[in-house]
PDB file of C-alpha atoms in Angstrom:
ATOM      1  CA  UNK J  12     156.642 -49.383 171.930  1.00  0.00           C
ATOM      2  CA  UNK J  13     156.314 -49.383 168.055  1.00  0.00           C
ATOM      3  CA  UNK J  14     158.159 -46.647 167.755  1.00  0.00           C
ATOM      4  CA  UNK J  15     158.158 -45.016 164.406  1.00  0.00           C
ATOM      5  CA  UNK J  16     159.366 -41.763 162.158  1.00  0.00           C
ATOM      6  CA  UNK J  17     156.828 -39.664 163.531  1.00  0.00           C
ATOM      7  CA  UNK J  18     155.059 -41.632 166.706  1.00  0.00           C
ATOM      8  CA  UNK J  19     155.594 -43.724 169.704  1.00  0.00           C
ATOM      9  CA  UNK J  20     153.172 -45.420 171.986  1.00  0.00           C
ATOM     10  CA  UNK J  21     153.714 -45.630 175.840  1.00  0.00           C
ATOM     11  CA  UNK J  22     151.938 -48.035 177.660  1.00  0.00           C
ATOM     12  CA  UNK J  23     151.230 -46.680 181.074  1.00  0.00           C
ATOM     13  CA  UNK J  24     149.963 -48.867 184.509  1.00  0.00           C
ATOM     14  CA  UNK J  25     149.279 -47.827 188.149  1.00  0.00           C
ATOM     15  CA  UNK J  26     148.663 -49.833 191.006  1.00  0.00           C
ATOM     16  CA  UNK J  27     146.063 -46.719 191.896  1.00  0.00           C
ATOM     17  CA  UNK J  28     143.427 -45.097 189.757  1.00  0.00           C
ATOM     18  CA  UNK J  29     145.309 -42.135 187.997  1.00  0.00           C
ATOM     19  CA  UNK J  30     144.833 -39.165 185.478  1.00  0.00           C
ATOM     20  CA  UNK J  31     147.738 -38.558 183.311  1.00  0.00           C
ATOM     21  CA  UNK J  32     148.716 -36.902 180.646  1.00  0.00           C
ATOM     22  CA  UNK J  33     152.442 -36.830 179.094  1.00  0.00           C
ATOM     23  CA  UNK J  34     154.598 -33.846 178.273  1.00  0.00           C
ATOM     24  CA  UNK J  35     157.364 -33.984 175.554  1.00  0.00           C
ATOM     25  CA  UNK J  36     160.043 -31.763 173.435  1.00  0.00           C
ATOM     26  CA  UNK J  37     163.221 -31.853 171.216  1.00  0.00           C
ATOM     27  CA  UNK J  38     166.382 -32.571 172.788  1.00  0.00           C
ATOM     28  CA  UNK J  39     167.901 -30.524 174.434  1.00  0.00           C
ATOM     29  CA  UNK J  40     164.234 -29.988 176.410  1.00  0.00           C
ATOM     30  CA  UNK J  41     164.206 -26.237 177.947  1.00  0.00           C
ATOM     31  CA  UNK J  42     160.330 -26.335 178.562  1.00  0.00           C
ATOM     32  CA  UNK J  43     157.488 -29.036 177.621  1.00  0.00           C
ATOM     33  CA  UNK J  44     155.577 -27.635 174.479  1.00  0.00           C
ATOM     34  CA  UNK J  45     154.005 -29.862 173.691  1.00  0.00           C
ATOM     35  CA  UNK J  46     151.371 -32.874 175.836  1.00  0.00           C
ATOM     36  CA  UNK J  47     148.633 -35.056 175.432  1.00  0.00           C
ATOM     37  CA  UNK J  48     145.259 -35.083 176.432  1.00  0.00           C
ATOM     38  CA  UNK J  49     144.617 -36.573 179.530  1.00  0.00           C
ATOM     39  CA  UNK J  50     143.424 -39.901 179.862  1.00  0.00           C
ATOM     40  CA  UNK J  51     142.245 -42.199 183.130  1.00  0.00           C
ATOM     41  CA  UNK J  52     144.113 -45.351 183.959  1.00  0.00           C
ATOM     42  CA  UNK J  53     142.559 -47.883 186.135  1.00  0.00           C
ATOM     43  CA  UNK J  54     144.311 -49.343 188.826  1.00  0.00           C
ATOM     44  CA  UNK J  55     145.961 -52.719 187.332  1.00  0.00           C
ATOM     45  CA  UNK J  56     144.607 -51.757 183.450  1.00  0.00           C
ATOM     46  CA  UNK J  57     147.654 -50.800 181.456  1.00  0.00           C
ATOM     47  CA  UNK J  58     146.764 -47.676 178.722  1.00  0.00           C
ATOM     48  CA  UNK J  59     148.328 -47.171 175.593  1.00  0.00           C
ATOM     49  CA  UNK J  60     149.076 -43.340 175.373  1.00  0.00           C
ATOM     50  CA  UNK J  61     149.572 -42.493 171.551  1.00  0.00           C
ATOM     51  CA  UNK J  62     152.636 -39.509 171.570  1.00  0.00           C
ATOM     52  CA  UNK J  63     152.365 -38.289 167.175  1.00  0.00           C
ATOM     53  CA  UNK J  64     153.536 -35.493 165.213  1.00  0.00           C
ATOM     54  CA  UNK J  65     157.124 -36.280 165.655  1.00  0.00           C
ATOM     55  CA  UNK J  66     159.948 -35.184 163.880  1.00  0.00           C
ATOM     56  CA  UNK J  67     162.068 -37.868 162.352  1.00  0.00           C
ATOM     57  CA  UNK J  68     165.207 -38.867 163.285  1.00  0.00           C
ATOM     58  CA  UNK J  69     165.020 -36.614 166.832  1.00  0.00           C
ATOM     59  CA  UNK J  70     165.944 -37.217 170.565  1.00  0.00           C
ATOM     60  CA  UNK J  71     162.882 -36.683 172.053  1.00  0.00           C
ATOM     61  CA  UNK J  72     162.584 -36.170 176.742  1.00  0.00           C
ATOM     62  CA  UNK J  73     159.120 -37.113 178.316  1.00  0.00           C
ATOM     63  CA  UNK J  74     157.712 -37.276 181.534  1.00  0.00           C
ATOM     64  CA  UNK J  75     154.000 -38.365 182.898  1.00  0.00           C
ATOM     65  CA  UNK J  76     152.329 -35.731 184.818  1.00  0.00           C
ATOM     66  CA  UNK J  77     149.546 -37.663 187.130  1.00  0.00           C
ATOM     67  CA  UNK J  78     147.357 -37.479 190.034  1.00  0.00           C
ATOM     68  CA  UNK J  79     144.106 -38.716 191.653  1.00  0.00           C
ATOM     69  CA  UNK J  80     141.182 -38.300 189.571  1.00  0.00           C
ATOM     70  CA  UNK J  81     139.677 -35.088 190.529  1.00  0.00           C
ATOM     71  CA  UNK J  82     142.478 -34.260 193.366  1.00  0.00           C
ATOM     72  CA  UNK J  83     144.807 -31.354 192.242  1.00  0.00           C
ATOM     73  CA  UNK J  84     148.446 -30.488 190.798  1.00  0.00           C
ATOM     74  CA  UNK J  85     149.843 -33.403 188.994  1.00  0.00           C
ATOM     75  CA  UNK J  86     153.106 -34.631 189.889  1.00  0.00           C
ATOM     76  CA  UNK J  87     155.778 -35.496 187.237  1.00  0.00           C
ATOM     77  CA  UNK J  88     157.603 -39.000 187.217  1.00  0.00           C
ATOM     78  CA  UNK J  89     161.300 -38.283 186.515  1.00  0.00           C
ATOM     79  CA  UNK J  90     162.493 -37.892 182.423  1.00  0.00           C
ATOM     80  CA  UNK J  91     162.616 -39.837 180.074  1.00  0.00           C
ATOM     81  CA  UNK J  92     163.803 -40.467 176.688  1.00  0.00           C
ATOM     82  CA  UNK J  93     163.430 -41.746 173.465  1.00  0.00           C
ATOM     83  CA  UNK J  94     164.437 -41.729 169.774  1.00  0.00           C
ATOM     84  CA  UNK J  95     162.432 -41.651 166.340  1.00  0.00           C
ATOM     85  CA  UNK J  96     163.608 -43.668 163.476  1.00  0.00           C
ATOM     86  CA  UNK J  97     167.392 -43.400 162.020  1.00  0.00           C
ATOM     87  CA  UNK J  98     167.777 -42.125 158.672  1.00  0.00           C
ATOM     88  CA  UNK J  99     169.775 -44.152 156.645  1.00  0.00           C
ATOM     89  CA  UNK J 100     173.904 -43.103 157.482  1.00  0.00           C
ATOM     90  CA  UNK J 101     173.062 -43.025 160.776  1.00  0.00           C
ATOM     91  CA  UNK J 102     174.692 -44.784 163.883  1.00  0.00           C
ATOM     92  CA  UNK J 103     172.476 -46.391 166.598  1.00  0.00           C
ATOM     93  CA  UNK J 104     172.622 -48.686 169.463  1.00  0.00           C
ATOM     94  CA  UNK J 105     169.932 -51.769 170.036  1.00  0.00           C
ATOM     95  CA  UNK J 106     170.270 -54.314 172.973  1.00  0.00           C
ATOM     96  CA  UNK J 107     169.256 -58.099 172.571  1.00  0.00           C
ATOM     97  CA  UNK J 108     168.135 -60.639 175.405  1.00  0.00           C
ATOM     98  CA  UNK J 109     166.853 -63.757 175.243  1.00  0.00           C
ATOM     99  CA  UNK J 110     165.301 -66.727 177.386  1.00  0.00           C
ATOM    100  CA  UNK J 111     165.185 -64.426 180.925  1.00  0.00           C
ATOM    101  CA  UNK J 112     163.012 -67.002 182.649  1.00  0.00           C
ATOM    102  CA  UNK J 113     161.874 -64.919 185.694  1.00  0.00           C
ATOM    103  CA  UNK J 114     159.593 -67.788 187.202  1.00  0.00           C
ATOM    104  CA  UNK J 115     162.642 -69.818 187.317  1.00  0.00           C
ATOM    105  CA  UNK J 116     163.931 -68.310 190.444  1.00  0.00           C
ATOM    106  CA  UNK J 117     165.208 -71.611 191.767  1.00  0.00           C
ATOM    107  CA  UNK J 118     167.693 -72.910 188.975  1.00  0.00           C
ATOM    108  CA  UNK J 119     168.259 -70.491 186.544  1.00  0.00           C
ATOM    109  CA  UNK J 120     166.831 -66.875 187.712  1.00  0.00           C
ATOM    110  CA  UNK J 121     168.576 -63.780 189.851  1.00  0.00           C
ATOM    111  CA  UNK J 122     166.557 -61.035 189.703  1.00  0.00           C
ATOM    112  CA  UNK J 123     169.060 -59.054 191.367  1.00  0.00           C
ATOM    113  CA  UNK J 124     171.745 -59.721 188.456  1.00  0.00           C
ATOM    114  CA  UNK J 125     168.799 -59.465 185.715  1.00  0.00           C
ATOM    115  CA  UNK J 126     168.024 -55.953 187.124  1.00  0.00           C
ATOM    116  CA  UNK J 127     171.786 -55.105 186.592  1.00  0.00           C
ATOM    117  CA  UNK J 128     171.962 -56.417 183.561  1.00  0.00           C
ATOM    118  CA  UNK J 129     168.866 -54.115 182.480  1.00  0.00           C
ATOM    119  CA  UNK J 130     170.450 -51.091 183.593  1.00  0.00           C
ATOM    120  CA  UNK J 131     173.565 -51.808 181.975  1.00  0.00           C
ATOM    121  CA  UNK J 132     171.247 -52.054 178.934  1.00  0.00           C
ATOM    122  CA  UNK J 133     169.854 -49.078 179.726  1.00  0.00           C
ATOM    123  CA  UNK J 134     172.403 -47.082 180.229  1.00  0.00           C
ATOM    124  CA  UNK J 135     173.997 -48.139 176.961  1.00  0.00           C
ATOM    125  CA  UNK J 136     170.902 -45.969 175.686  1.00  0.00           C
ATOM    126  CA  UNK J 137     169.717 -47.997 173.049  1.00  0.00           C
ATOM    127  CA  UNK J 138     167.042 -47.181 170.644  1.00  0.00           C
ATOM    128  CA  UNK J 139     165.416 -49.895 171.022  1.00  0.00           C
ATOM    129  CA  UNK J 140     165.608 -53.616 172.869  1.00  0.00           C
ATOM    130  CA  UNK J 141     164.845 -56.844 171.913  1.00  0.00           C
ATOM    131  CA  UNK J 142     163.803 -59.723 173.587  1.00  0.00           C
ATOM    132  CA  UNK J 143     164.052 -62.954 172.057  1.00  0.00           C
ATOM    133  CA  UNK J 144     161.255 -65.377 173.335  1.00  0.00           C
ATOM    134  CA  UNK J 145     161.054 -67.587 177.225  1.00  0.00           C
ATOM    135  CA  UNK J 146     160.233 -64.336 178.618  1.00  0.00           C
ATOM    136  CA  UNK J 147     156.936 -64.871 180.095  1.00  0.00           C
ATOM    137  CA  UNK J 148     156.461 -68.666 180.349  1.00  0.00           C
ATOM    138  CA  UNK J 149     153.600 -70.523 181.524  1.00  0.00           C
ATOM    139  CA  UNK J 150     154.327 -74.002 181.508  1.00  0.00           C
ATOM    140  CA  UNK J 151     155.380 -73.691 185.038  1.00  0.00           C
ATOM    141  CA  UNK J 152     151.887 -72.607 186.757  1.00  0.00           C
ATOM    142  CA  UNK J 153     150.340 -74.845 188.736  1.00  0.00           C
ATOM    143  CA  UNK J 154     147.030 -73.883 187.467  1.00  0.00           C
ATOM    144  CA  UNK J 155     146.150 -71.694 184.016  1.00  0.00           C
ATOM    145  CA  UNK J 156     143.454 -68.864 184.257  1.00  0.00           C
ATOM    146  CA  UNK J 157     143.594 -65.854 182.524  1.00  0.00           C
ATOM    147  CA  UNK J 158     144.655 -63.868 185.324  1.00  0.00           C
ATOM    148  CA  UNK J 159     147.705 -66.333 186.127  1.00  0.00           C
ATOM    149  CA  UNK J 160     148.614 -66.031 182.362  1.00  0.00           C
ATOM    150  CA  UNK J 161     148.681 -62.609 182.551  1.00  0.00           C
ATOM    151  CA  UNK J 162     150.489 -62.530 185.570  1.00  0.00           C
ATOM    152  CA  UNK J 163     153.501 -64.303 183.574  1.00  0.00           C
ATOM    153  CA  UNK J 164     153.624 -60.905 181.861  1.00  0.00           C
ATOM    154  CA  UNK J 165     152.912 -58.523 184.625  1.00  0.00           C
ATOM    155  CA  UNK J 166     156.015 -60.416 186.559  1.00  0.00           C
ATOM    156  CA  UNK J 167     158.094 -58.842 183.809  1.00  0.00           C
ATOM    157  CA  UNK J 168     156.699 -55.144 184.253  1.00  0.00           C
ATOM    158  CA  UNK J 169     159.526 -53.858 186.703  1.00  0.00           C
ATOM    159  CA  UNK J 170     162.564 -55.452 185.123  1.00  0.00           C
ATOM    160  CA  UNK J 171     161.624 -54.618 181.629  1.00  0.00           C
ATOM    161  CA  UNK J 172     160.330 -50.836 182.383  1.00  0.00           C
ATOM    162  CA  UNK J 173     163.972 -50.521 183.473  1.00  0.00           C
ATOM    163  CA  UNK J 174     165.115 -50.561 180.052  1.00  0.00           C
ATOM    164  CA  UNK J 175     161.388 -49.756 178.228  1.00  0.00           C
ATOM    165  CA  UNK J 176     161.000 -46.430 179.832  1.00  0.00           C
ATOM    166  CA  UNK J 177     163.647 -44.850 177.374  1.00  0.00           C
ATOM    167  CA  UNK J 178     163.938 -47.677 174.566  1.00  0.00           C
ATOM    168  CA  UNK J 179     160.998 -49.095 172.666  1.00  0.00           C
ATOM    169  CA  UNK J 180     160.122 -53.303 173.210  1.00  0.00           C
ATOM    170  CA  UNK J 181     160.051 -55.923 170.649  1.00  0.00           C
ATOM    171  CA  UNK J 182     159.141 -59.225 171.889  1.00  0.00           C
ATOM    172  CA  UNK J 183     159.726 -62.404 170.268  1.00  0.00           C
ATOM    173  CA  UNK J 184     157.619 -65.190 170.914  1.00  0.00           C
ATOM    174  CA  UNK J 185     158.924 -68.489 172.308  1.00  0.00           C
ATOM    175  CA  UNK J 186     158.235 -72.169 172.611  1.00  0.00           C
ATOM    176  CA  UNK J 187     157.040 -71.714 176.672  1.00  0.00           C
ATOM    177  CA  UNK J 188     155.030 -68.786 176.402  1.00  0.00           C
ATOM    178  CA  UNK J 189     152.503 -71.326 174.591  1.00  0.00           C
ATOM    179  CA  UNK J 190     151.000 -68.732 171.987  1.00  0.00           C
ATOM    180  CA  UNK J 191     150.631 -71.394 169.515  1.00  0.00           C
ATOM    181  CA  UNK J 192     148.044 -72.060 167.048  1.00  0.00           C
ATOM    182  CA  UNK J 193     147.759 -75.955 168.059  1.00  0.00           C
ATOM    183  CA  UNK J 194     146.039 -74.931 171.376  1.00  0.00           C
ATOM    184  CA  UNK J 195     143.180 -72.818 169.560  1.00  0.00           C
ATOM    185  CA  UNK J 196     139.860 -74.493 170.068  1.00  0.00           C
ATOM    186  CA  UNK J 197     137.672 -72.430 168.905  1.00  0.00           C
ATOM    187  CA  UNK J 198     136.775 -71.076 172.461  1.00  0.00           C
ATOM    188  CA  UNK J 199     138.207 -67.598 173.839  1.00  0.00           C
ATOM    189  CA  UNK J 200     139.451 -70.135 177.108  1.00  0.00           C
ATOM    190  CA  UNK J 201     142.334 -71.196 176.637  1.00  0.00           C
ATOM    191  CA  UNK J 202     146.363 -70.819 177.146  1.00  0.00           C
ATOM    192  CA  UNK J 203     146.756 -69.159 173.713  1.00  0.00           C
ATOM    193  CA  UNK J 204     144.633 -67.042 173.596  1.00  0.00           C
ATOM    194  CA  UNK J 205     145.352 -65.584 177.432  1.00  0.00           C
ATOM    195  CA  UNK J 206     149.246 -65.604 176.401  1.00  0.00           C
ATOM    196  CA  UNK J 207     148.590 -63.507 173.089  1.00  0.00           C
ATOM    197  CA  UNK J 208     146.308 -61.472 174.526  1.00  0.00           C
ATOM    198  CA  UNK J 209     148.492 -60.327 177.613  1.00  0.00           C
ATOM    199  CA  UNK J 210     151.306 -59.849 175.711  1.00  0.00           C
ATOM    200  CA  UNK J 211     149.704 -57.434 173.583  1.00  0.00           C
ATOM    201  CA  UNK J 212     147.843 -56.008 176.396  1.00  0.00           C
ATOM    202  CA  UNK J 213     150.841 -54.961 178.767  1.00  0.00           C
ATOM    203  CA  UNK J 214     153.740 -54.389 175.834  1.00  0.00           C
ATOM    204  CA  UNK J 215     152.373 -52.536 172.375  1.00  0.00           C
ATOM    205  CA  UNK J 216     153.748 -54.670 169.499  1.00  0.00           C
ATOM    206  CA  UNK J 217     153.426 -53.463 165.828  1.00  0.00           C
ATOM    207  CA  UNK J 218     150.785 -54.833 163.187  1.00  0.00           C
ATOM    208  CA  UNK J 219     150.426 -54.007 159.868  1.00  0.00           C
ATOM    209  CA  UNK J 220     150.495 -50.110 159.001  1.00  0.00           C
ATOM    210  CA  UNK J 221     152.617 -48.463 156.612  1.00  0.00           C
ATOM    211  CA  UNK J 222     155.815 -48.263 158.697  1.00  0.00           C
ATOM    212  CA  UNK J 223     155.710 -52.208 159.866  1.00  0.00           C
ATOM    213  CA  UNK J 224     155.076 -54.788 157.550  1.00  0.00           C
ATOM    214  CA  UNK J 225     153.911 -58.400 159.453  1.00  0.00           C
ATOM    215  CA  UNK J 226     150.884 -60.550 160.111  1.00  0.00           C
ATOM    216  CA  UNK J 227     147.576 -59.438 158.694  1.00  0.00           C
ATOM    217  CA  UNK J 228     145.655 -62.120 159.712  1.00  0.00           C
ATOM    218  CA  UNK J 229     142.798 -61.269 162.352  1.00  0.00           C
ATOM    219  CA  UNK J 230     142.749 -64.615 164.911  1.00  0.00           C
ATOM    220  CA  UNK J 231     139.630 -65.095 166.519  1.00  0.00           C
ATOM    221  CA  UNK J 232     139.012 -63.696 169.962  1.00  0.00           C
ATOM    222  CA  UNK J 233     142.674 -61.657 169.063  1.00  0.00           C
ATOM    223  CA  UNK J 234     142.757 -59.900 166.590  1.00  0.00           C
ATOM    224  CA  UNK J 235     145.630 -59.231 164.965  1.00  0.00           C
ATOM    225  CA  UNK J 236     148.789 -61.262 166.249  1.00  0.00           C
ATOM    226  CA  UNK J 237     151.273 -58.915 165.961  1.00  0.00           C
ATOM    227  CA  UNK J 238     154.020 -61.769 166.665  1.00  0.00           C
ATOM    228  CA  UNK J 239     156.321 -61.152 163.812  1.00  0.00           C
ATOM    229  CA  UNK J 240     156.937 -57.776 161.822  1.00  0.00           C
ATOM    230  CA  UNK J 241     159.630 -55.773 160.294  1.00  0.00           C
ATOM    231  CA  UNK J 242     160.952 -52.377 160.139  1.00  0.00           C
ATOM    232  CA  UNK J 243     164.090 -50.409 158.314  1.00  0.00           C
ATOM    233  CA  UNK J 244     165.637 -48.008 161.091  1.00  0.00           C
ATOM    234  CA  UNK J 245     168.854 -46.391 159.465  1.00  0.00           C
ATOM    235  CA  UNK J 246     171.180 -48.925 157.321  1.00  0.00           C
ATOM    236  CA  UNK J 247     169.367 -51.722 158.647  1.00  0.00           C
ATOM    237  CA  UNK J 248     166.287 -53.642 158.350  1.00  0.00           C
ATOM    238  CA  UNK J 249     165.118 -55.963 161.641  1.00  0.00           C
ATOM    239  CA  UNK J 250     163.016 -58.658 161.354  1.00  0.00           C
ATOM    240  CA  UNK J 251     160.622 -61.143 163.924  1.00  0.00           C
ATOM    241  CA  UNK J 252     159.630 -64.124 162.687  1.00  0.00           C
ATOM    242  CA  UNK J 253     157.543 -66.674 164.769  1.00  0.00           C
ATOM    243  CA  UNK J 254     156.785 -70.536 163.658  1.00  0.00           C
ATOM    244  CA  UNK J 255     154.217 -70.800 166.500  1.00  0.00           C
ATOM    245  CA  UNK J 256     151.358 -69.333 165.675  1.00  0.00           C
ATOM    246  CA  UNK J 257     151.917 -70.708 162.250  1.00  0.00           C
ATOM    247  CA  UNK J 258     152.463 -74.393 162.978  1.00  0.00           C
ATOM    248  CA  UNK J 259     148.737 -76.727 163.595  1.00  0.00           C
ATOM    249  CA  UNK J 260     151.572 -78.794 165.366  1.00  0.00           C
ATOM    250  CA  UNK J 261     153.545 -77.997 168.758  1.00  0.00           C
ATOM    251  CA  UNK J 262     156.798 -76.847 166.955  1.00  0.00           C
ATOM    252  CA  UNK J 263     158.495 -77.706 169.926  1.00  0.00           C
ATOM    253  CA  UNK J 264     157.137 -78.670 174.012  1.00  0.00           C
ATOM    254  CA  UNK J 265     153.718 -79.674 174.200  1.00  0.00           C
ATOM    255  CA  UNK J 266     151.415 -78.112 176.463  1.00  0.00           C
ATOM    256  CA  UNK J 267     150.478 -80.196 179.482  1.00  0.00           C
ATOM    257  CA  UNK J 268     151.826 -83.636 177.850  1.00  0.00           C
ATOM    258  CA  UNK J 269     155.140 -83.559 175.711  1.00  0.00           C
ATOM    259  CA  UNK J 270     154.695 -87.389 175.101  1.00  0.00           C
ATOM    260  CA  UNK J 271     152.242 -86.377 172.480  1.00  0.00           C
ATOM    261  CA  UNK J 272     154.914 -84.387 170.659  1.00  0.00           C
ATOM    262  CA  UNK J 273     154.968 -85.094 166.945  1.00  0.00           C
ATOM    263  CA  UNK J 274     157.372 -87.552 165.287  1.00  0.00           C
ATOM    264  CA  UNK J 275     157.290 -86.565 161.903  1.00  0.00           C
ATOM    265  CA  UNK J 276     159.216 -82.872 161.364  1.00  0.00           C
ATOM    266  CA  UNK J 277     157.367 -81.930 158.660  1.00  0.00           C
ATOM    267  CA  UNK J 278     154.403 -81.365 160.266  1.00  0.00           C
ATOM    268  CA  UNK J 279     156.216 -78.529 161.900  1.00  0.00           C
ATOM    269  CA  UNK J 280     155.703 -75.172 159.659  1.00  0.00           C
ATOM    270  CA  UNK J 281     156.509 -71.293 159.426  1.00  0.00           C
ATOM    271  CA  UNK J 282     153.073 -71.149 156.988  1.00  0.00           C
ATOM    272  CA  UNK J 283     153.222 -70.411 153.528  1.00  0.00           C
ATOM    273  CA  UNK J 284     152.021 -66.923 154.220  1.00  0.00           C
ATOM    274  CA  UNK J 285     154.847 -65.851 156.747  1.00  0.00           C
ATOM    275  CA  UNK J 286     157.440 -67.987 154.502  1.00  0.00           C
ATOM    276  CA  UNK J 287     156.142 -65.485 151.407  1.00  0.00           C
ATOM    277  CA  UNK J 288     156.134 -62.213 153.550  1.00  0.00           C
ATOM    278  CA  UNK J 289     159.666 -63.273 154.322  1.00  0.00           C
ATOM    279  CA  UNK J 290     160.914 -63.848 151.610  1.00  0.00           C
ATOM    280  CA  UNK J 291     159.458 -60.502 150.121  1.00  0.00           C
ATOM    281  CA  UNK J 292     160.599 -58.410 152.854  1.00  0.00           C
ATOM    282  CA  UNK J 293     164.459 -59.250 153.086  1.00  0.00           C
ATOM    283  CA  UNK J 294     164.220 -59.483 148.732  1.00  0.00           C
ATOM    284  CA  UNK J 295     162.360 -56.251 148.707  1.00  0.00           C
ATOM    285  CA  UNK J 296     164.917 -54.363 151.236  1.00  0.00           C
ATOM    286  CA  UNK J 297     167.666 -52.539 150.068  1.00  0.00           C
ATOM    287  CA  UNK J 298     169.214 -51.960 153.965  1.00  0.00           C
ATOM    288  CA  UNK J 299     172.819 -52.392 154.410  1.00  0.00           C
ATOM    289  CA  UNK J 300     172.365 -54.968 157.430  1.00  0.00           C
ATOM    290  CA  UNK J 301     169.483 -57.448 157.714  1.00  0.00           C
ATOM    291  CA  UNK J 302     168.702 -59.052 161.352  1.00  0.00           C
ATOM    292  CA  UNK J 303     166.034 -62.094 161.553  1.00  0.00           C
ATOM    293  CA  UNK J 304     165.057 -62.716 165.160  1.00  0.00           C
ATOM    294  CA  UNK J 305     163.585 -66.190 165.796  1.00  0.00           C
ATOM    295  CA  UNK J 306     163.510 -68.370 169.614  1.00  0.00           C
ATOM    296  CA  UNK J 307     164.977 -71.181 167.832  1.00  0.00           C
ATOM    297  CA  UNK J 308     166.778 -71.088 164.507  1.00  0.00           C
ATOM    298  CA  UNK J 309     164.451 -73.757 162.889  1.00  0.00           C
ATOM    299  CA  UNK J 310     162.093 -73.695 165.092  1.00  0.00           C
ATOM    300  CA  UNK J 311     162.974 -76.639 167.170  1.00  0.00           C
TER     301      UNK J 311
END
């Protein structure tokens, strides 16, 4: 994730305690020159492993060398690759999904033909891939704890590391995943806060910092959002956009009683702030091509 012209972040998780460290170099790789330190992963805690001093616009392999804390050689996964920002002129691919529903497995869900579809994807090797909100939804649970919250997410791990491994994530959010500001209460416990968190926890999302523009505001028992951001990569500027965490309404279902949905529309906001960051952002670009990605077009 949040790839940039000189960085990437990989987030890394093991069923096992593990030591790792990754090993990288310019395309085409004849020997690793360059690694990491290594860090410690806990069995079932994901790790973000920072990868800098990059070269833009540069094909980069990888691979994660790990073992058993204090056991002996490491063992390499296979390799991997990734791609550092475009310069403007130059040609990429991206890939696009949207409302994958995994916990629908009864009406609407194959995970055999979603697997497929995410090698396709892969093998298309895009620079990055995009998913579009309804990924991890949690209306569906029978009961809402952090851990089943965050198992909404985890259920995605193995179908989106097909594609992640080589191309960067950015997730949109959508009206099931329940991040939305109406549900705050002041209280670390609830669905928002567990969905936010989770999301940020197992798939590194850009904030604020010099390459991505987005959401500086700094939610309580959060931080920052990250839910909607932009970035130029060659001739084209992408942004995410998200009226959820903006709206003191439901913008669209209502958590745990959609009669109390509201009548009156206008209730329903993107927030002046993300309306104004908007509108400076696709006035202030100069790129060729200018993608907005939203769930819902308006919202609803």
């Amino acid at each position: 994730g949040r790839p940039t012209h000189s960085s990437v972040v990989l987030n890394v998780r093991a069923d096992a305690d593990l030591e790792l460290y990754v090993e990288y170099g310019r395309d085409p790789v004849t020997n690793y020159e360059t690694q990491t330190s290594p860090v410690l992963v806990p069995a079932g805690q994901p790790v973000e492993v920072p990868i800098t001093g990059l070269a833009a616009d540069a094909s980069y392999t990888y691979r994660v060398e790990y073992r058993t804390p204090g056991t002996g050689a490491y063992q390499p996964t296979e390799e991997q690759t990734f791609h550092t920002q475009r310069a403007p002129g130059s040609p990429f691919t991206f890939a696009v999904q949207g409302d994958s529903h995994p916990e629908r497995e009864r009406n609407m869900f194959s995970a055999e033909l979603y697997a497929r579809t995410l090698r396709a994807a892969a093998a298309e090797h895009p620079d990055f891939y995009i998913t579009s909100g309804d990924d991890f939804s949690v209306d569906t649970l029978r009961s809402w704890t952090a851990n089943t919250v965050a198992e909404r997410y985890t259920l995605q791990l193995p179908y989106l590391g097909i594609v992640g491994r080589t191309a960067p994530l950015f997730l949109v959010n959508g009206n099931h995943e329940q991040a939305a500001r109406y549900l705050l209460d002041g209280t670390p416990d609830n669905v928002a806060v567990w969905a936010q968190n989770a999301r940020n926890r197992y798939f590194p999302q850009p904030a604020p910092d010099g390459f991505y523009s987005g959401n500086s505001e700094v939610v309580p028992h959060i931080g920052l959002l990250r839910d909607y951001y932009a970035w130029e990569w060659g001739d084209a500027l992408f942004v995410v956009i998200d009226p959820y965490w903006s709206s003191p309404v439901a913008v669209d279902n209502v958590f745990g009683d959609d009669s109390q949905r509201t009548r009156n529309l206008w209730d329903v906001t993107h927030g002046d702030a993300q309306y104004e960051w908007l509108k400076r952002t696709l006035e202030g670009s100069r790129a060729k091509w200018k993608f907005v990605f939203a769930h819902h077009v308006n919202g609803t």
